């Protein structure tokens, strides 16, 4: 191959990498905008057929699992079956602090993100409720037929606080974790499996980093 | 055209696209940093001559309209005519969650962003006030002589909350919308036209997405 | 040089610029994730040997200075010497709103970022404490042997608020600034020098922008 060809090929690969990273950032940001507005149909369409959602120790498997969580569960509980926002119900998930990495195959990507939630119900819309939540994602993506999709959506809340009292007063296990007793299909809206890992504030842990240390290059190792 | 030329041209176009997206991200982030510090002169210079600001149902047209809003109105009301911050007055607008898209012409761009405001006045600086606000932008940009400028700044608050009480207690129409009675020049600092669209929390709506669904490619359609 | 070579070289330079900007964004976001989890060893490894941290009017010089601040001071005070998070102690630093610029040499970079902190101690983990803080960074980076590292980490808090009372009630000089009396080695964990610049809310100032105005191209000039 001529030098020109070599240089062109190297450039094409580098530009592809930059475009892929941008595509995954946008995919995750789009997820954030959809979930803010309870557009659960649009959320489910972001997933690959072979995928999973990890949420509150539950693992929902496949696009069917995502549908069970977002449509059968959230859309019923939060918006009375509407695909879209309802009066006085807030579930904002601003997304930030992306670190996206594409692996050598060019068809698998990883993304770490932060989210800071504002949520609740207005006094004129039912039982009043308002809370803050800080969380993080450590997700996996797959490129199929040239399109990036969510392979693993792994949401990990870090802290939770009522608007009134703050994170210093949060009850341990403030949202009940899914357990073996909640598994699908025994529980029709439950997860397919249990993820034993997550802890909740005031307990603390480190969600493993998909990337090595940016200066030393050392892969993440728990202490 | 030789294969080499074809490959070079394709790469040049792809790199241009990536650079344009970065330029628009930086333009919006720069807007955020200027507005935080009441640098209203700098904000106005971000706009194209043919442009508009949409704010609280008012449409301020042209760079002259931006000047009326930011300098004649905000600079007078917030900082006593100073171009810069003043003691005890806070108006922080952290910006995040960009989705930027360049159209096929390469001279029009679109950007969706989120913002989470902390604002108010310190007890030692006048009447005490403190509030949170979550909002979003769905903006348009234009490239003129190689420089990206704001074509449409469309800010849409999503929720508003006093620090003391939170979003569950927000009064409907917490900030009065501009109406036909406020139009310029009848009202010297008013908008040029009225945008009938926006709603305010606890009402909810979906600000149309400029981009199609990232996986299905379907353009946004309201339900 | 042939036209093809010229075009290839121009593209290589532009792609390098885009990659360098991404590398610095990721470096800063990685800093944010490490500091959230009190991974102070990992934080220190982000710094160049010739570097400094600016924090609360103290200037900590060199990687040794960073070690004194993060390990000898923070790790002792916050996590009892552990490299990692501890029960009931929160120090979240979500990062956002990057503006990264590479200079003409290609080996020096600048980054402006925002951060919005949630911090404190849970009632079951000692003395209860909870606060919000908004801040910004105006950092410098250096590329050594192909790897970007922090050259100057310049953190500037903008406002601080207890969760209970908010920013309207913040005491002036809410965190004591370092002074000449605190200098190292007289004070074993103190800074090497004093930065006279910073102010704290309710005082306000503008941290100079490393970049020119994105539309007019005018470099930042204080009023």
XYZ file of C-alpha atoms in Angstrom:
669
model
C 0.000 0.000 0.000
C 1.361 3.454 -0.868
C 2.134 5.997 1.818
C -0.873 8.014 0.714
C -3.132 5.019 1.139
C -1.663 4.295 4.552
C -2.199 7.855 5.700
C -5.736 7.917 4.322
C -6.621 4.661 6.043
C -5.223 5.848 9.349
C -7.206 9.076 9.073
C -10.395 7.264 8.143
C -10.040 5.104 11.218
C -9.382 8.078 13.511
C -12.315 10.058 12.124
C -14.539 7.008 12.492
C -13.513 6.792 16.147
C -14.378 10.435 16.767
C -17.741 10.057 15.018
C -18.542 6.899 16.979
C -17.796 8.638 20.281
C -20.069 11.524 19.302
C -22.806 9.119 18.243
C -22.753 7.398 21.648
C -22.771 10.724 23.513
C -25.814 11.794 21.488
C -27.512 8.438 22.011
C -27.160 8.778 25.778
C -28.218 12.428 25.771
C -31.242 11.480 23.662
C -32.087 8.803 26.247
C -31.965 11.553 28.896
C -34.311 13.839 26.970
C -36.789 11.020 26.304
C -36.849 9.778 29.890
C -37.389 13.362 31.156
C -40.607 13.505 29.193
C -41.811 9.965 29.882
C -41.417 9.103 26.192
C -41.031 5.446 27.100
C -41.726 4.093 23.598
C -38.771 6.135 22.323
C -36.589 4.910 25.210
C -37.264 1.240 24.424
C -36.342 1.786 20.752
C -32.819 2.831 21.844
C -32.029 -0.749 22.934
C -30.555 -3.603 20.907
C -32.562 -6.830 20.838
C -29.763 -8.446 22.883
C -29.475 -5.984 25.738
C -30.235 -5.407 29.382
C -31.258 -2.721 31.858
C -29.806 -2.801 35.350
C -32.014 -0.917 37.787
C -32.323 -1.213 41.552
C -30.635 -4.616 41.630
C -32.974 -5.929 38.920
C -31.673 -7.092 35.533
C -34.262 -6.778 32.773
C -33.098 -8.834 29.793
C -33.532 -8.136 26.100
C -35.612 -5.478 24.440
C -38.601 -7.342 25.908
C -37.180 -6.701 29.381
C -36.753 -2.993 28.617
C -40.367 -2.921 27.433
C -41.527 -4.574 30.657
C -39.669 -2.019 32.775
C -40.380 1.183 30.835
C -43.800 0.525 29.339
C -45.537 -2.116 31.449
C -44.147 -0.699 34.698
C -43.167 2.997 34.433
C -45.717 4.064 31.829
C -48.492 2.460 33.871
C -47.287 3.784 37.222
C -46.160 7.274 36.255
C -48.282 8.482 33.326
C -51.423 6.311 33.309
C -50.407 4.654 30.086
C -49.628 7.878 28.199
C -46.448 8.048 26.149
C -45.507 11.549 27.246
C -45.484 13.853 30.248
C -48.484 14.478 32.485
C -49.560 17.494 34.524
C -47.602 18.013 37.717
C -45.296 14.998 37.424
C -41.562 15.738 37.218
C -38.756 13.291 36.435
C -35.876 15.370 35.080
C -32.592 13.532 34.457
C -29.957 16.060 33.291
C -26.988 14.142 31.840
C -23.341 15.195 31.971
C -19.641 14.273 32.285
C -19.349 11.767 29.453
C -16.360 9.468 29.044
C -16.960 7.373 25.935
C -14.541 4.732 24.660
C -14.768 2.589 21.524
C -13.060 -0.799 21.649
C -10.684 -2.087 18.984
C -13.419 -3.894 17.073
C -15.134 -0.558 16.475
C -18.512 -2.146 17.207
C -18.562 -2.095 21.013
C -18.516 1.142 23.004
C -18.559 2.076 26.669
C -19.888 5.210 28.313
C -19.681 6.609 31.831
C -22.075 9.475 32.587
C -23.483 11.354 35.554
C -27.059 12.379 36.131
C -28.675 14.638 38.695
C -32.378 14.079 39.046
C -35.164 16.417 40.125
C -38.428 14.571 40.579
C -41.760 14.532 42.286
C -45.390 15.501 42.152
C -46.919 18.964 42.435
C -49.381 19.644 45.269
C -52.157 20.142 42.719
C -51.524 16.768 41.042
C -51.957 14.231 43.822
C -49.794 13.237 46.732
C -47.012 15.814 47.038
C -43.490 14.446 46.652
C -40.155 16.004 45.731
C -36.667 14.578 45.702
C -33.150 15.005 44.382
C -31.019 12.081 43.245
C -27.447 11.885 42.049
C -26.516 8.874 39.979
C -24.138 7.479 37.457
C -24.219 5.211 34.445
C -21.601 2.774 33.260
C -23.142 1.590 29.990
C -22.229 -0.612 27.034
C -23.202 0.044 23.420
C -23.219 -2.061 20.264
C -23.096 -0.977 16.629
C -25.440 -3.007 14.435
C -25.756 -2.280 10.698
C -23.972 1.026 11.270
C -26.265 2.180 14.096
C -25.238 2.470 17.751
C -27.723 1.011 20.262
C -27.755 0.466 24.023
C -26.398 -2.970 24.966
C -26.300 -2.500 28.765
C -27.908 0.416 30.585
C -26.448 0.241 34.062
C -27.858 3.026 36.250
C -26.415 3.359 39.732
C -27.907 5.912 42.126
C -25.242 7.431 44.382
C -27.331 9.499 46.755
C -30.976 10.384 47.229
C -32.515 13.216 49.205
C -35.957 14.567 49.869
C -36.167 18.235 48.936
C -37.215 18.968 52.495
C -34.488 17.192 54.475
C -31.498 16.486 52.250
C -29.029 13.629 51.856
C -27.904 13.732 55.478
C -31.245 12.228 56.517
C -31.832 9.664 53.785
C -33.110 6.337 55.088
C -30.871 3.349 54.317
C -32.352 1.387 51.370
C -34.572 4.333 50.552
C -35.960 2.564 47.482
C -36.502 -1.144 48.022
C -34.150 -3.260 45.920
C -35.586 -6.008 43.781
C -35.046 -9.450 45.350
C -35.368 -13.067 44.228
C -39.037 -12.898 45.261
C -39.692 -10.272 42.568
C -38.398 -12.273 39.593
C -40.319 -12.465 36.331
C -42.571 -14.225 35.402
C -43.580 -15.025 38.982
C -43.816 -11.252 39.382
C -45.289 -10.104 36.033
C -43.403 -6.765 35.997
C -40.271 -8.000 37.721
C -36.692 -8.409 36.503
C -35.226 -11.532 34.911
C -32.317 -11.755 37.333
C -30.794 -10.146 40.405
C -27.566 -8.128 40.373
C -26.027 -8.550 43.816
C -23.610 -5.652 43.435
C -25.223 -2.265 44.059
C -25.198 -0.447 47.357
C -27.177 2.655 48.298
C -26.236 5.796 50.178
C -25.180 6.209 52.978
C -23.246 3.093 51.892
C -20.680 3.922 49.239
C -18.760 1.994 46.643
C -16.884 2.559 43.404
C -18.573 1.501 40.168
C -15.660 0.025 38.172
C -14.315 2.298 35.436
C -14.358 0.856 31.907
C -11.251 2.903 31.025
C -7.673 2.808 32.294
C -6.188 5.739 34.210
C -5.721 8.412 31.512
C -2.129 9.209 32.484
C -0.633 5.980 33.832
C -2.673 3.694 31.566
C -3.247 1.303 34.472
C -6.598 -0.509 34.248
C -8.933 0.063 37.190
C -8.330 -2.296 40.102
C -10.443 -2.216 43.242
C -8.365 -1.652 46.394
C -11.861 12.273 -9.693
C -9.319 9.709 -8.501
C -10.034 7.457 -5.591
C -7.562 9.389 -3.493
C -9.368 12.636 -4.213
C -12.701 11.059 -3.402
C -11.413 9.753 -0.092
C -9.810 13.085 0.777
C -12.977 15.010 -0.009
C -15.106 12.660 2.059
C -12.705 13.009 4.980
C -12.593 16.788 4.702
C -16.358 16.899 4.864
C -16.515 14.576 7.877
C -13.845 16.516 9.758
C -15.636 19.759 8.937
C -18.804 18.313 10.439
C -17.018 17.338 13.647
C -15.392 20.770 13.920
C -18.709 22.530 13.306
C -20.398 20.514 16.033
C -17.605 21.404 18.454
C -17.823 25.077 17.474
C -21.543 25.175 18.265
C -21.059 23.380 21.597
C -18.415 25.935 22.533
C -20.586 28.830 21.365
C -23.412 27.694 23.610
C -21.118 26.999 26.556
C -19.592 30.461 26.076
C -23.116 31.939 26.152
C -23.618 30.138 29.474
C -20.409 31.513 30.982
C -21.198 35.068 29.833
C -24.771 35.029 31.098
C -23.609 33.679 34.497
C -21.521 36.800 34.919
C -24.003 39.317 33.492
C -21.624 39.991 30.597
C -24.554 41.114 28.483
C -22.479 42.935 25.864
C -20.658 39.685 25.154
C -23.964 37.783 24.994
C -25.419 40.147 22.373
C -22.305 39.737 20.194
C -23.045 35.998 19.921
C -26.122 36.704 17.771
C -26.397 37.038 13.986
C -27.978 40.249 12.700
C -30.927 38.158 11.518
C -31.793 36.294 14.684
C -34.254 36.032 17.535
C -34.499 35.286 21.235
C -37.524 33.441 22.543
C -38.041 34.073 26.239
C -41.174 33.812 28.375
C -43.484 33.828 25.340
C -41.787 36.956 23.961
C -39.951 36.940 20.622
C -37.207 39.563 20.423
C -36.214 39.995 16.769
C -32.809 40.741 15.277
C -29.641 41.669 17.095
C -31.505 44.863 18.055
C -34.079 42.720 19.839
C -31.345 40.822 21.696
C -29.854 44.167 22.726
C -33.259 45.365 24.017
C -33.668 42.203 26.106
C -30.142 41.760 27.463
C -28.877 45.322 27.730
C -31.881 47.628 27.976
C -33.812 45.217 30.149
C -31.558 42.763 32.056
C -28.508 44.991 32.442
C -30.704 47.773 33.812
C -32.753 45.515 36.105
C -30.070 43.154 37.360
C -26.740 45.009 37.457
C -27.578 48.738 37.427
C -26.115 49.170 33.982
C -22.826 47.379 34.704
C -21.513 44.898 32.180
C -20.459 42.318 34.737
C -21.497 40.736 38.021
C -22.493 42.692 41.116
C -22.196 41.933 44.817
C -24.710 39.420 46.111
C -26.577 38.778 42.850
C -26.475 35.199 41.532
C -27.671 33.968 38.139
C -25.755 30.752 37.437
C -26.804 28.793 34.343
C -24.721 25.561 34.162
C -25.107 24.069 30.676
C -25.075 20.385 29.770
C -26.367 17.473 27.644
C -25.646 18.842 24.171
C -27.070 17.303 21.016
C -25.763 19.314 18.065
C -26.630 18.599 14.444
C -25.377 20.305 11.281
C -27.708 20.291 8.294
C -26.676 19.229 4.777
C -25.847 22.784 3.719
C -23.169 22.925 6.407
C -24.246 26.472 7.309
C -27.233 25.809 9.581
C -26.920 23.967 12.879
C -29.269 22.951 15.662
C -28.540 22.426 19.325
C -30.533 20.989 22.205
C -29.124 21.680 25.674
C -30.182 21.561 29.312
C -29.560 24.132 31.973
C -30.033 24.105 35.728
C -30.143 27.548 37.250
C -29.253 28.772 40.737
C -30.258 32.370 41.241
C -31.195 35.016 43.720
C -30.013 37.787 45.967
C -27.982 37.545 49.167
C -29.527 38.900 52.400
C -26.830 41.577 52.539
C -27.557 42.818 48.991
C -31.208 43.830 49.079
C -34.407 41.829 49.122
C -33.481 38.185 49.761
C -34.485 35.775 47.004
C -33.278 32.327 45.980
C -34.573 29.898 43.412
C -33.746 26.852 41.311
C -34.863 26.483 37.704
C -34.495 23.637 35.245
C -34.751 24.529 31.596
C -33.886 23.509 28.099
C -32.817 25.126 24.863
C -33.682 24.122 21.341
C -31.575 26.594 19.350
C -30.637 27.303 15.736
C -27.241 28.509 14.524
C -25.978 30.025 11.296
C -22.461 30.079 9.851
C -21.596 33.451 8.308
C -18.150 34.052 6.776
C -16.890 30.942 8.512
C -18.155 31.916 11.982
C -21.025 30.238 13.834
C -23.558 32.613 15.430
C -26.857 32.215 17.254
C -29.809 32.379 14.868
C -32.579 31.409 17.321
C -32.088 31.189 21.087
C -35.154 29.361 22.312
C -35.076 28.972 26.107
C -37.840 26.942 27.673
C -38.019 26.679 31.461
C -39.274 23.263 32.568
C -39.660 23.762 36.316
C -39.026 26.483 38.840
C -38.719 26.226 42.607
C -37.975 28.526 45.483
C -35.050 27.244 47.518
C -37.319 27.209 50.556
C -40.303 25.257 49.246
C -39.371 23.333 46.113
C -41.068 22.518 42.813
C -44.035 20.820 44.462
C -45.300 24.251 45.598
C -44.542 26.389 42.524
C -47.372 28.750 41.632
C -48.809 28.240 38.139
C -47.449 30.949 35.783
C -44.753 31.731 38.334
C -43.169 34.267 35.999
C -45.733 36.304 34.067
C -45.631 35.541 30.350
C -45.351 38.411 27.910
C -48.691 39.163 26.249
C -49.909 41.260 23.310
C -50.138 44.238 25.690
C -46.345 44.119 26.217
C -45.334 44.418 22.566
C -42.593 46.772 21.430
C -42.589 49.703 20.734
C -45.792 50.289 22.737
C -43.813 48.745 25.620
C -40.277 50.119 25.134
C -38.544 46.995 26.495
C -41.077 44.490 25.226
C -40.814 41.750 22.603
C -41.598 42.138 18.898
C -44.056 39.260 18.806
C -45.740 36.652 20.975
C -44.963 32.926 20.831
C -48.173 31.147 21.830
C -46.496 27.789 22.454
C -44.765 27.594 25.837
C -46.301 26.185 28.977
C -44.931 26.389 32.508
C -44.720 23.818 35.278
C -46.850 22.226 36.689
C -48.078 22.098 33.076
C -45.842 19.947 30.932
C -45.168 19.573 27.243
C -42.503 18.259 24.892
C -40.322 20.792 23.077
C -40.005 19.246 19.584
C -36.674 17.539 18.920
C -34.695 18.849 15.939
C -33.208 15.379 15.376
C -34.774 12.053 14.416
C -34.759 9.106 16.806
C -31.097 7.987 16.851
C -31.895 4.302 16.301
C -35.074 4.184 14.207
C -34.340 7.397 12.288
C -37.991 8.438 12.622
C -38.429 12.234 12.809
C -40.118 13.474 15.970
C -43.907 13.489 15.775
C -46.047 14.740 18.627
C -48.536 12.088 19.801
C 4.740 18.972 -1.611
C 1.909 17.711 -3.820
C -1.650 18.848 -3.315
C -2.510 15.426 -1.919
C 0.246 15.702 0.660
C -0.873 19.191 1.609
C -4.448 18.066 2.052
C -3.382 15.022 4.050
C -1.191 17.082 6.353
C -3.941 19.626 6.947
C -6.367 16.834 7.781
C -3.914 15.118 10.103
C -3.478 18.342 12.011
C -7.227 18.963 12.272
C -7.925 15.425 13.446
C -5.117 15.701 15.978
C -6.733 18.872 17.332
C -10.108 17.163 17.712
C -8.511 14.164 19.431
C -6.529 16.402 21.779
C -9.665 18.298 22.792
C -11.445 15.023 23.505
C -8.465 13.760 25.506
C -8.536 16.838 27.741
C -12.299 16.622 28.238
C -11.901 12.986 29.293
C -8.973 13.826 31.557
C -11.045 16.419 33.402
C -14.105 14.183 33.574
C -11.879 11.396 34.928
C -10.605 13.812 37.583
C -14.245 14.460 38.521
C -15.059 10.762 38.867
C -11.949 10.091 40.963
C -12.501 13.025 43.300
C -16.149 11.982 43.824
C -14.933 8.693 45.223
C -11.963 10.022 47.224
C -9.578 8.142 44.924
C -6.839 10.599 45.800
C -3.960 8.432 44.569
C -5.554 8.406 41.117
C -6.114 12.185 41.266
C -2.449 12.873 42.001
C -1.374 10.700 39.047
C -3.257 13.067 36.686
C -0.714 15.837 37.335
C 2.523 16.613 35.494
C 5.678 16.812 37.636
C 5.785 20.551 36.898
C 2.268 21.558 37.878
C 0.189 23.314 40.473
C -3.172 23.207 42.228
C -4.894 26.456 43.114
C -7.379 25.963 45.926
C -8.801 28.449 48.431
C -6.077 31.007 47.725
C -3.352 28.392 48.255
C -0.967 27.384 45.475
C 0.381 23.842 45.886
C 3.385 23.442 43.605
C 4.535 20.388 41.685
C 3.242 16.859 41.912
C 4.596 16.903 45.470
C 2.254 19.802 46.236
C -0.702 17.909 44.777
C 0.257 14.933 46.964
C 0.389 17.152 50.054
C -3.087 18.553 49.332
C -4.907 15.415 48.200
C -3.180 12.685 50.165
C -1.613 14.230 53.254
C -4.509 16.639 53.782
C -7.780 15.395 52.178
C -7.166 11.660 52.526
C -6.322 12.108 56.203
C -9.203 14.501 56.920
C -11.958 12.964 54.837
C -11.391 9.199 54.640
C -9.046 8.293 57.515
C -6.262 7.453 55.138
C -8.318 5.222 52.850
C -7.956 5.610 49.104
C -11.668 5.345 48.368
C -15.069 6.370 49.662
C -16.239 5.822 53.228
C -19.666 5.231 54.731
C -21.862 8.318 54.914
C -19.386 10.825 53.456
C -20.461 12.558 50.228
C -18.342 14.753 47.974
C -19.932 14.641 44.537
C -18.474 16.971 41.890
C -20.503 16.633 38.665
C -18.564 18.242 35.817
C -20.014 20.007 32.784
C -19.878 22.811 30.189
C -16.398 22.184 28.769
C -14.609 24.683 26.568
C -11.249 23.170 25.619
C -8.680 24.906 23.430
C -5.318 23.615 22.181
C -2.646 26.197 21.505
C -0.616 26.391 18.290
C 2.220 24.278 19.690
C -0.197 21.389 20.113
C 1.310 20.593 23.519
C -0.473 23.101 25.758
C -4.230 23.068 26.277
C -6.721 25.084 28.281
C -10.058 24.026 29.716
C -12.919 25.894 31.336
C -15.463 23.726 33.151
C -18.269 24.044 35.668
C -18.950 21.869 38.649
C -21.892 21.636 41.011
C -21.070 19.941 44.263
C -23.242 17.995 46.702
C -21.388 17.191 49.876
C -21.685 16.386 53.533
C -21.984 13.714 56.155
C -24.944 11.470 56.930
C -26.515 11.647 60.399
C -25.397 8.065 61.069
C -21.745 8.794 60.196
C -20.735 11.556 62.565
C -21.533 15.217 62.725
C -24.313 15.926 60.220
C -23.384 18.362 57.448
C -24.777 19.011 53.987
C -23.998 21.673 51.447
C -24.242 22.684 47.801
C -21.430 24.472 45.984
C -21.197 25.868 42.469
C -17.727 26.352 41.078
C -15.669 26.675 37.967
C -12.290 25.578 36.704
C -9.956 27.409 34.367
C -7.207 24.817 33.917
C -4.035 24.333 31.878
C -2.819 21.029 30.440
C 0.475 19.827 29.009
C 1.173 16.979 26.609
C 4.264 15.005 27.583
C 5.374 11.974 25.546
C 1.993 11.961 23.859
C -0.018 11.996 27.115
C -2.092 14.931 28.358
C -1.619 15.820 32.046
C -2.849 18.572 34.354
C -0.459 21.523 34.428
C -2.617 23.946 36.463
C -5.786 22.936 38.265
C -7.439 26.212 39.155
C -10.687 25.633 41.050
C -12.747 28.680 41.859
C -15.908 28.283 43.956
C -18.651 30.703 42.877
C -21.287 30.148 45.537
C -21.769 27.915 48.547
C -24.962 27.096 50.421
C -25.982 24.905 53.283
C -28.750 22.542 52.259
C -30.879 23.990 55.034
C -30.601 27.722 54.326
C -29.375 28.318 50.790
C -27.009 30.773 49.103
C -28.908 33.836 50.266
C -27.617 33.210 53.814
C -24.018 32.169 53.139
C -21.520 33.774 55.511
C -18.853 35.891 53.823
C -15.570 33.895 53.640
C -17.521 30.740 54.399
C -14.362 28.640 54.055
C -11.273 30.319 55.445
C -8.776 31.236 52.763
C -5.169 30.162 53.174
C -2.954 33.043 54.253
C 0.787 33.719 54.519
C 0.673 32.172 58.007
C -0.312 28.807 56.497
C 2.628 28.438 54.135
C 4.575 25.193 53.806
C 6.838 24.036 55.380
C 6.023 26.226 58.403
C 2.575 24.669 58.127
C 3.284 21.028 57.150
C 0.119 20.637 55.035
C -0.013 24.194 53.761
C 0.422 25.662 50.281
C 3.709 26.839 48.751
C 2.398 30.283 47.881
C -0.642 32.529 48.149
C -2.824 33.534 45.199
C -4.255 36.954 46.037
C -6.943 36.844 43.362
C -9.980 34.811 44.391
C -13.100 36.232 45.982
C -15.982 34.305 47.533
C -19.750 34.755 47.309
C -21.510 37.084 48.028
C -18.549 38.865 46.410
C -18.404 38.237 42.690
C -15.774 38.462 39.994
C -15.036 37.119 36.532
C -12.389 34.414 36.187
C -10.571 35.431 32.977
C -11.503 33.389 29.913
C -8.615 31.602 28.180
C -10.426 31.936 24.815
C -11.409 34.960 22.727
C -15.047 35.827 22.126
C -16.234 33.087 19.720
C -17.876 35.515 17.274
C -15.860 38.735 17.435
C -12.522 37.028 18.148
C -11.682 39.695 20.733
C -9.534 38.370 23.600
C -11.092 38.723 27.054
C -10.397 42.082 28.681
C -11.616 42.906 32.164
C -13.820 46.024 32.216
